[in-house]
Each structure stands twice: as C-alpha cells, then as structure tokens.
Short mmCIF file of C-alpha atoms in Angstrom, two decimals:
data_model
loop_
_atom_site.label_atom_id
_atom_site.label_comp_id
_atom_site.label_asym_id
_atom_site.label_seq_id
_atom_site.Cartn_x
_atom_site.Cartn_y
_atom_site.Cartn_z
CA UNK U 1 -37.39 -0.14 20.31
CA UNK U 2 -35.36 -3.08 20.36
CA UNK U 3 -31.41 -2.64 19.25
CA UNK U 4 -29.05 -5.43 17.60
CA UNK U 5 -25.46 -5.26 18.37
CA UNK U 6 -24.46 -7.86 16.20
CA UNK U 7 -23.26 -5.53 13.15
CA UNK U 8 -21.37 -3.34 15.46
CA UNK U 9 -19.52 -5.94 17.04
CA UNK U 10 -18.26 -7.49 13.22
CA UNK U 11 -17.15 -3.75 12.28
CA UNK U 12 -15.58 -4.07 15.96
CA UNK U 13 -13.68 -7.03 15.31
CA UNK U 14 -12.92 -6.14 11.81
CA UNK U 15 -11.23 -3.23 13.03
CA UNK U 16 -9.56 -5.25 16.16
CA UNK U 17 -7.73 -6.85 13.07
CA UNK U 18 -6.50 -4.13 11.64
CA UNK U 19 -4.87 -2.99 14.22
CA UNK U 20 -3.82 -6.19 15.49
CA UNK U 21 -2.03 -6.88 12.01
CA UNK U 22 -0.31 -3.61 12.11
CA UNK U 23 0.85 -4.00 16.08
CA UNK U 24 2.34 -7.20 15.34
CA UNK U 25 4.29 -5.94 12.29
CA UNK U 26 5.44 -2.54 14.52
CA UNK U 27 6.62 -5.02 16.99
CA UNK U 28 8.46 -7.13 14.74
CA UNK U 29 10.49 -5.23 12.95
CA UNK U 30 10.18 -2.13 15.27
CA UNK U 31 9.79 1.21 14.96
CA UNK U 32 12.39 1.95 11.86
CA UNK U 33 9.87 -0.07 9.36
CA UNK U 34 6.77 2.82 9.59
CA UNK U 35 7.01 5.36 7.19
CA UNK U 36 7.12 8.49 9.33
CA UNK U 37 10.47 7.55 10.77
CA UNK U 38 12.97 10.11 10.32
CA UNK U 39 16.01 7.84 9.76
CA UNK U 40 15.12 5.25 6.92
CA UNK U 41 15.20 1.46 7.89
CA UNK U 42 18.78 1.31 5.71
CA UNK U 43 20.88 3.46 7.81
CA UNK U 44 18.65 2.53 11.07
CA UNK U 45 19.88 -1.38 10.75
CA UNK U 46 23.55 -0.26 10.17
CA UNK U 47 22.93 1.93 13.21
CA UNK U 48 22.52 -1.52 15.18
CA UNK U 49 26.05 -2.98 14.04
CA UNK U 50 24.43 -4.43 10.63
CA UNK U 51 27.12 -4.60 8.31
CA UNK U 52 26.89 -3.05 4.62
CA UNK U 53 26.47 -6.31 2.74
CA UNK U 54 24.17 -7.81 5.08
CA UNK U 55 21.94 -5.16 5.37
CA UNK U 56 21.72 -4.99 1.50
CA UNK U 57 20.97 -8.53 1.05
CA UNK U 58 18.26 -8.28 3.55
CA UNK U 59 16.83 -5.45 1.99
CA UNK U 60 16.92 -6.84 -1.39
CA UNK U 61 15.39 -9.90 -0.16
CA UNK U 62 12.13 -7.92 1.32
CA UNK U 63 12.16 -6.47 -2.44
CA UNK U 64 12.09 -9.41 -4.04
CA UNK U 65 10.25 -12.20 -1.92
CA UNK U 66 6.64 -11.45 -2.93
CA UNK U 67 6.88 -10.98 -6.78
CA UNK U 68 8.93 -14.49 -6.35
CA UNK U 69 6.54 -16.09 -4.78
CA UNK U 70 2.95 -15.34 -7.06
CA UNK U 71 2.98 -19.24 -7.77
CA UNK U 72 1.53 -19.75 -4.50
CA UNK U 73 -1.92 -20.55 -4.29
CA UNK U 74 -4.74 -17.36 -3.70
CA UNK U 75 -1.40 -15.46 -3.22
CA UNK U 76 -1.00 -14.01 -6.57
CA UNK U 77 -3.99 -11.25 -5.63
CA UNK U 78 -1.91 -10.00 -2.86
CA UNK U 79 1.56 -9.69 -3.98
CA UNK U 80 1.72 -7.01 -6.40
CA UNK U 81 0.65 -4.96 -3.61
CA UNK U 82 2.97 -6.48 -0.86
CA UNK U 83 6.02 -6.09 -3.36
CA UNK U 84 4.68 -2.15 -3.71
CA UNK U 85 4.32 -1.83 -0.19
CA UNK U 86 7.61 -3.85 0.94
CA UNK U 87 6.15 -5.87 3.26
CA UNK U 88 8.91 -7.19 5.13
CA UNK U 89 6.91 -10.10 6.52
CA UNK U 90 7.76 -13.29 4.04
CA UNK U 91 4.88 -14.46 2.30
CA UNK U 92 4.75 -17.81 4.25
CA UNK U 93 4.75 -15.40 7.49
CA UNK U 94 1.91 -13.20 6.00
CA UNK U 95 -0.09 -16.86 5.28
CA UNK U 96 0.54 -17.53 8.84
CA UNK U 97 -0.63 -13.98 9.66
CA UNK U 98 -3.45 -14.41 8.11
CA UNK U 99 -4.58 -17.58 9.93
CA UNK U 100 -3.76 -15.99 13.64
CA UNK U 101 -6.36 -13.30 12.25
CA UNK U 102 -8.71 -15.70 11.22
CA UNK U 103 -8.39 -17.36 14.86
CA UNK U 104 -9.21 -14.31 16.70
CA UNK U 105 -11.97 -13.29 14.53
CA UNK U 106 -13.27 -16.61 15.35
CA UNK U 107 -13.34 -16.07 18.73
CA UNK U 108 -14.59 -12.77 18.80
CA UNK U 109 -17.50 -13.31 16.97
CA UNK U 110 -17.56 -16.73 19.00
CA UNK U 111 -17.67 -14.34 22.37
CA UNK U 112 -20.03 -11.70 20.84
CA UNK U 113 -22.32 -12.64 18.81
CA UNK U 114 -25.10 -16.01 18.50
CA UNK U 115 -24.66 -16.68 14.50
CA UNK U 116 -23.83 -20.97 14.16
CA UNK U 117 -20.46 -22.35 13.42
CA UNK U 118 -20.63 -22.57 9.34
CA UNK U 119 -21.50 -18.67 9.90
CA UNK U 120 -18.92 -17.42 12.30
CA UNK U 121 -15.83 -19.97 10.48
CA UNK U 122 -16.57 -18.25 7.12
CA UNK U 123 -16.87 -14.91 8.33
CA UNK U 124 -13.58 -15.33 10.38
CA UNK U 125 -11.67 -16.35 7.61
CA UNK U 126 -12.88 -13.33 5.28
CA UNK U 127 -11.88 -10.74 8.29
CA UNK U 128 -8.58 -12.89 8.40
CA UNK U 129 -7.96 -12.55 5.05
CA UNK U 130 -9.82 -9.14 4.11
CA UNK U 131 -8.28 -7.46 6.69
CA UNK U 132 -4.38 -8.97 5.99
CA UNK U 133 -5.41 -7.35 2.08
CA UNK U 134 -6.40 -4.11 3.30
CA UNK U 135 -3.61 -3.74 5.54
CA UNK U 136 -1.58 -4.51 2.40
CA UNK U 137 -3.49 -2.26 0.31
CA UNK U 138 -2.99 0.51 2.67
CA UNK U 139 0.64 0.02 3.18
CA UNK U 140 0.73 0.53 -0.51
CA UNK U 141 -1.02 3.40 -1.83
CA UNK U 142 0.70 5.34 1.45
CA UNK U 143 4.35 4.33 0.67
CA UNK U 144 3.55 5.03 -3.31
CA UNK U 145 2.12 8.44 -2.73
CA UNK U 146 5.44 9.13 -0.23
CA UNK U 147 7.93 7.85 -2.90
CA UNK U 148 6.33 10.38 -5.20
CA UNK U 149 6.35 13.14 -3.05
CA UNK U 150 9.95 12.49 -1.73
CA UNK U 151 11.20 11.75 -6.08
CA UNK U 152 11.13 15.47 -7.09
CA UNK U 153 12.59 16.76 -3.85
CA UNK U 154 15.48 13.70 -4.54
CA UNK U 155 16.54 14.43 -8.17
CA UNK U 156 17.13 18.24 -6.92
CA UNK U 157 19.29 17.10 -4.23
CA UNK U 158 21.16 15.04 -6.70
CA UNK U 159 21.35 17.80 -9.02
CA UNK U 160 23.12 19.97 -6.37
CA UNK U 161 25.50 17.26 -5.72
CA UNK U 162 26.35 17.00 -8.95
CA UNK U 163 26.83 20.44 -9.46
CA UNK U 164 29.29 20.66 -6.70
CA UNK U 165 31.72 18.32 -8.58
CA UNK U 166 30.15 14.97 -6.65
CA UNK U 167 30.45 11.96 -9.11
CA UNK U 168 26.54 10.59 -9.65
CA UNK U 169 26.89 6.86 -7.51
CA UNK U 170 28.04 9.72 -4.40
CA UNK U 171 25.03 11.75 -5.41
CA UNK U 172 22.91 8.60 -4.98
CA UNK U 173 24.66 8.36 -1.53
CA UNK U 174 23.96 11.24 -0.19
CA UNK U 175 20.19 11.09 -1.15
CA UNK U 176 20.43 7.63 0.72
CA UNK U 177 21.38 9.37 4.05
CA UNK U 178 19.31 12.59 3.39
CA UNK U 179 16.27 11.40 2.66
CA UNK U 180 14.25 9.08 5.16
CA UNK U 181 12.08 6.37 3.82
CA UNK U 182 10.64 4.84 1.29
CA UNK U 183 12.76 6.66 -0.93
CA UNK U 184 15.95 6.87 1.33
CA UNK U 185 16.40 2.90 1.35
CA UNK U 186 15.88 2.33 -2.22
CA UNK U 187 18.60 4.69 -3.05
CA UNK U 188 20.70 3.50 -0.34
CA UNK U 189 20.18 -0.57 -2.20
CA UNK U 190 20.94 1.75 -5.59
CA UNK U 191 24.34 2.75 -3.56
CA UNK U 192 25.31 -0.15 -2.36
CA UNK U 193 24.77 -2.34 -5.19
CA UNK U 194 26.88 0.25 -7.45
CA UNK U 195 29.39 0.33 -4.80
CA UNK U 196 29.31 -3.62 -5.08
CA UNK U 197 29.92 -3.41 -9.11
CA UNK U 198 26.13 -3.53 -10.40
CA UNK U 199 25.32 -0.59 -13.27
CA UNK U 200 23.45 2.09 -11.68
CA UNK U 201 20.78 2.56 -14.49
CA UNK U 202 19.92 -1.13 -14.27
CA UNK U 203 19.28 -0.66 -10.76
CA UNK U 204 17.31 2.46 -11.44
CA UNK U 205 15.28 0.25 -14.29
CA UNK U 206 14.57 -2.35 -11.59
CA UNK U 207 13.13 0.24 -9.02
CA UNK U 208 10.97 1.44 -11.77
CA UNK U 209 9.48 -1.74 -12.95
CA UNK U 210 9.50 -2.74 -9.24
CA UNK U 211 7.11 0.45 -8.50
CA UNK U 212 5.44 0.97 -11.51
CA UNK U 213 5.98 4.51 -11.24
CA UNK U 214 6.13 6.44 -14.33
CA UNK U 215 8.40 9.08 -12.94
CA UNK U 216 11.23 6.37 -11.87
CA UNK U 217 10.87 5.57 -15.36
CA UNK U 218 11.53 9.06 -16.50
CA UNK U 219 15.01 9.27 -14.18
CA UNK U 220 15.98 5.93 -15.42
CA UNK U 221 15.75 6.34 -18.63
CA UNK U 222 17.47 9.85 -18.80
CA UNK U 223 20.45 8.31 -16.59
CA UNK U 224 20.38 5.71 -19.04
CA UNK U 225 20.92 7.87 -22.22
CA UNK U 226 23.35 9.98 -20.56
CA UNK U 227 25.76 7.52 -19.59
CA UNK U 228 25.39 5.99 -23.14
CA UNK U 229 25.62 9.39 -25.06
CA UNK U 230 27.14 11.87 -22.50
CA UNK U 231 25.93 15.48 -21.70
CA UNK U 232 25.46 17.19 -18.67
CA UNK U 233 23.44 15.09 -16.09
CA UNK U 234 22.49 17.73 -13.90
CA UNK U 235 21.43 19.60 -16.55
CA UNK U 236 19.16 16.53 -17.06
CA UNK U 237 18.27 16.26 -14.04
CA UNK U 238 17.30 19.70 -13.21
CA UNK U 239 14.89 19.27 -16.44
CA UNK U 240 13.62 16.07 -14.96
CA UNK U 241 12.98 17.53 -11.46
CA UNK U 242 10.85 20.60 -12.98
CA UNK U 243 8.84 17.66 -15.02
CA UNK U 244 8.40 15.67 -12.31
CA UNK U 245 7.28 18.47 -9.78
CA UNK U 246 5.13 20.19 -12.25
CA UNK U 247 3.06 16.93 -12.93
CA UNK U 248 3.00 16.14 -9.54
CA UNK U 249 1.35 19.76 -9.02
CA UNK U 250 -1.22 18.50 -11.89
CA UNK U 251 -2.13 15.25 -10.32
CA UNK U 252 -2.71 17.07 -6.82
CA UNK U 253 -5.00 19.85 -9.30
CA UNK U 254 -7.00 17.13 -10.91
CA UNK U 255 -6.92 15.49 -7.24
CA UNK U 256 -8.95 18.80 -5.94
CA UNK U 257 -11.05 19.31 -8.10
CA UNK U 258 -12.62 15.85 -8.67
CA UNK U 259 -12.72 15.21 -5.00
CA UNK U 260 -16.11 15.96 -4.67
CA UNK U 261 -17.36 13.77 -7.66
CA UNK U 262 -15.25 11.04 -5.95
CA UNK U 263 -16.50 12.09 -2.37
CA UNK U 264 -20.27 11.82 -3.98
CA UNK U 265 -19.49 8.37 -5.24
CA UNK U 266 -18.86 6.74 -2.53
CA UNK U 267 -21.35 7.88 -0.44
CA UNK U 268 -23.72 6.76 -2.76
CA UNK U 269 -22.09 3.42 -3.33
CA UNK U 270 -21.68 3.12 1.20
CA UNK U 271 -25.12 4.64 1.80
CA UNK U 272 -27.41 1.22 0.90
CA UNK U 273 -25.07 -0.64 3.16
CA UNK U 274 -25.06 1.72 5.37
CA UNK U 275 -28.89 2.09 5.66
CA UNK U 276 -28.98 -2.01 5.50
CA UNK U 277 -26.89 -1.92 8.67
CA UNK U 278 -28.36 1.14 10.72
CA UNK U 279 -32.22 -1.20 9.72
CA UNK U 280 -30.92 -4.37 11.49
CA UNK U 281 -29.04 -2.32 14.84
CA UNK U 282 -32.40 -0.28 15.24
CA UNK U 283 -34.88 -3.09 13.90
CA UNK U 284 -33.63 -6.22 14.62
CA UNK U 285 -36.72 -7.91 13.08
CA UNK U 286 -37.70 -5.62 10.14
CA UNK U 287 -37.53 -8.58 8.11
CA UNK U 288 -38.91 -11.46 9.83
CA UNK U 289 -42.49 -11.12 8.06
CA UNK U 290 -40.87 -12.30 5.11
CA UNK U 291 -37.39 -13.81 5.72
CA UNK U 292 -39.12 -17.07 5.50
CA UNK U 293 -40.85 -16.74 2.19
CA UNK U 294 -39.31 -18.61 -1.16
CA UNK U 295 -38.65 -15.51 -2.64
CA UNK U 296 -36.21 -13.92 0.33
CA UNK U 297 -33.06 -15.50 -1.00
CA UNK U 298 -33.34 -14.39 -4.61
CA UNK U 299 -34.25 -11.39 -3.86
CA UNK U 300 -31.17 -10.45 -1.17
CA UNK U 301 -29.22 -12.26 -3.66
CA UNK U 302 -30.24 -9.44 -6.45
CA UNK U 303 -30.01 -6.71 -4.63
CA UNK U 304 -26.57 -7.88 -3.71
CA UNK U 305 -26.02 -7.76 -7.20
CA UNK U 306 -27.17 -4.67 -7.99
CA UNK U 307 -25.12 -3.07 -4.93
CA UNK U 308 -22.15 -4.37 -6.35
CA UNK U 309 -22.71 -3.65 -9.88
CA UNK U 310 -23.09 0.34 -8.13
CA UNK U 311 -19.57 0.30 -6.22
CA UNK U 312 -17.88 -0.83 -9.94
CA UNK U 313 -19.85 1.31 -11.91
CA UNK U 314 -19.29 4.25 -9.37
CA UNK U 315 -15.78 3.40 -8.80
CA UNK U 316 -14.99 3.83 -12.82
CA UNK U 317 -16.79 6.92 -13.27
CA UNK U 318 -15.03 8.72 -10.80
CA UNK U 319 -11.61 7.12 -11.74
CA UNK U 320 -10.39 10.11 -13.65
CA UNK U 321 -6.99 9.53 -14.95
CA UNK U 322 -4.55 11.98 -16.52
#
C-alpha cells in the first residue's frame, strides 16, 4: 500500500503558521499580553517605567485602532474580531504578518510538496490569511469568555468597596489593580479616563459597545441611572452581580446540555473532509481512473457545495441561543 504525506504536510504547515504568529506576538509584546498573566498589562507597562498618561494613550490606541481601520480593503472582515481580541498589533502590522506567513507557507510547500507554482502560491496565501484570521478569532473568543467570567467578581469587588465608604471611581481603581486581564486593563483605562475628567458612565458605555457584551451594557445602564436619579449604588450593583452570575450559570448549563448535539454536528461536518484526507493518505491513486473524465471537476464542485451547505446547516441547528 502506498501512502501520501501531502495532506499531513499541508496540515503541519498550517499548524506551524498558527504557532509562528503566536510566537511573534509574545516576542514583540511580552508575556503580559497573554490572558493567563497574573498582573494585567496596564500594571505591567507602568511597572516598566511608563507614565500613567503614556500607558493610557498606548492602551486607548490599541483599543480603537482596528475599528478605525475598517475601511482598509479585505480588513473589515478581521477588524471586529481584532477589536474584541484587543490585538496590540496595528492593522498594517497584521497585514504584514499575513504576507510573512504566506511566504513561510510557500517555502514550506515548496520544500514538502511537488504541487505546481500557482497551487502553492494560492494555498500559501490562504494559509497566511486564514492563519491570522483563525488566530485572531480564537483570541477574541477566549478574551470574551474570560471577561464574562471575571465580570461578576469585579462587580462584587466594587460593591464591597462602596460599602466600606470608597467612591465609585476608587472602586473602579481597585478592580483595575486586583483583577487580571482582560478586565483589569479595561477598568484601568476607565479609571485613568475618570482621573482626567471623562464621565465613568460614558467610559462603561464605550466598553460595552466595543466588546458587544450584554452584561457590560447592564452595568453601564445601572451606573448611568444611579448617577442621574440617585439611589444606593452598592445595592444596585449587588443585585446586578447576582443577575450576571445567574445568567452565567444558565449559559453554562445550556452549554452542557447542548454539548452532545454540538459535538455531533461538528463530527458530521468534519467526517467527510477527514474521510477524503484519509483516502488520499492511504490510497493516493484512488481517483486516478476518473480524474481525467469530463465529469470529475463538476462532481467535485457539487460535492464541495454540499459539504459547505452541510457545515452551514449543522452550525445553524446546534447554535442554540438563550
């Protein structure tokens, strides 16, 4: 039996592209940029000697640069995810990294495969662009999940601060110091903006819209209403913390209940592609008898269309919203 290593080489090169972009990111910005760092990035930058206003300017630039660059051709599909992931790379740097990764993939394909030049160039570009898009998407997903998990604890910390007599701006500052990223740096920016005169409720609204998180919108609305009509902010936030935690538990419960359906959908969507790859690995000449016929290319296009439709419909069926 003759084996073909080409599919495995394509997979390994794409995996190498993902690892390379992560390595570049950590090398340029350091470990403090990762979400598992105990000290949030704002504090890490200030510990390195950065002045408060300089750190604030840098973080605000990183938080707004991707949305402001949505007009760049082909970048708009990446801008929203890059904004939520708070990627510190500038849009131009991301585009440059796409080109660098495409070159890396092209060299790997040239060394590891015997495909023609157009195919290698096309696949290399797809790997470079797709690798960055996949990496940014994973970063955004992890960051939003971490922020949703941190938010109830941050609100409860603010409640405790308010009950011992601290003003709300000081409570925000305590969250900025005690909570790690991603929420720590976000609240640190809000605290710095409040120190320079911006209204806290406006900063919270901007954060909620930038992250597109309903729980953050609840927090912004609660603070805005209390600032306009008065009331016990500690009690309001305490109730909000319970609501957010209850919503979080409900989402986790729904996720657990629907896990089997989601994994079944993922398996049914990935199985045809996996079977095709295994056939090409185990029997590279399996399609030799029919690949030169006139109906081979149309049949491949029809099968690809069915596979894409299958992925779309399976995703729609298992995407249960609460």
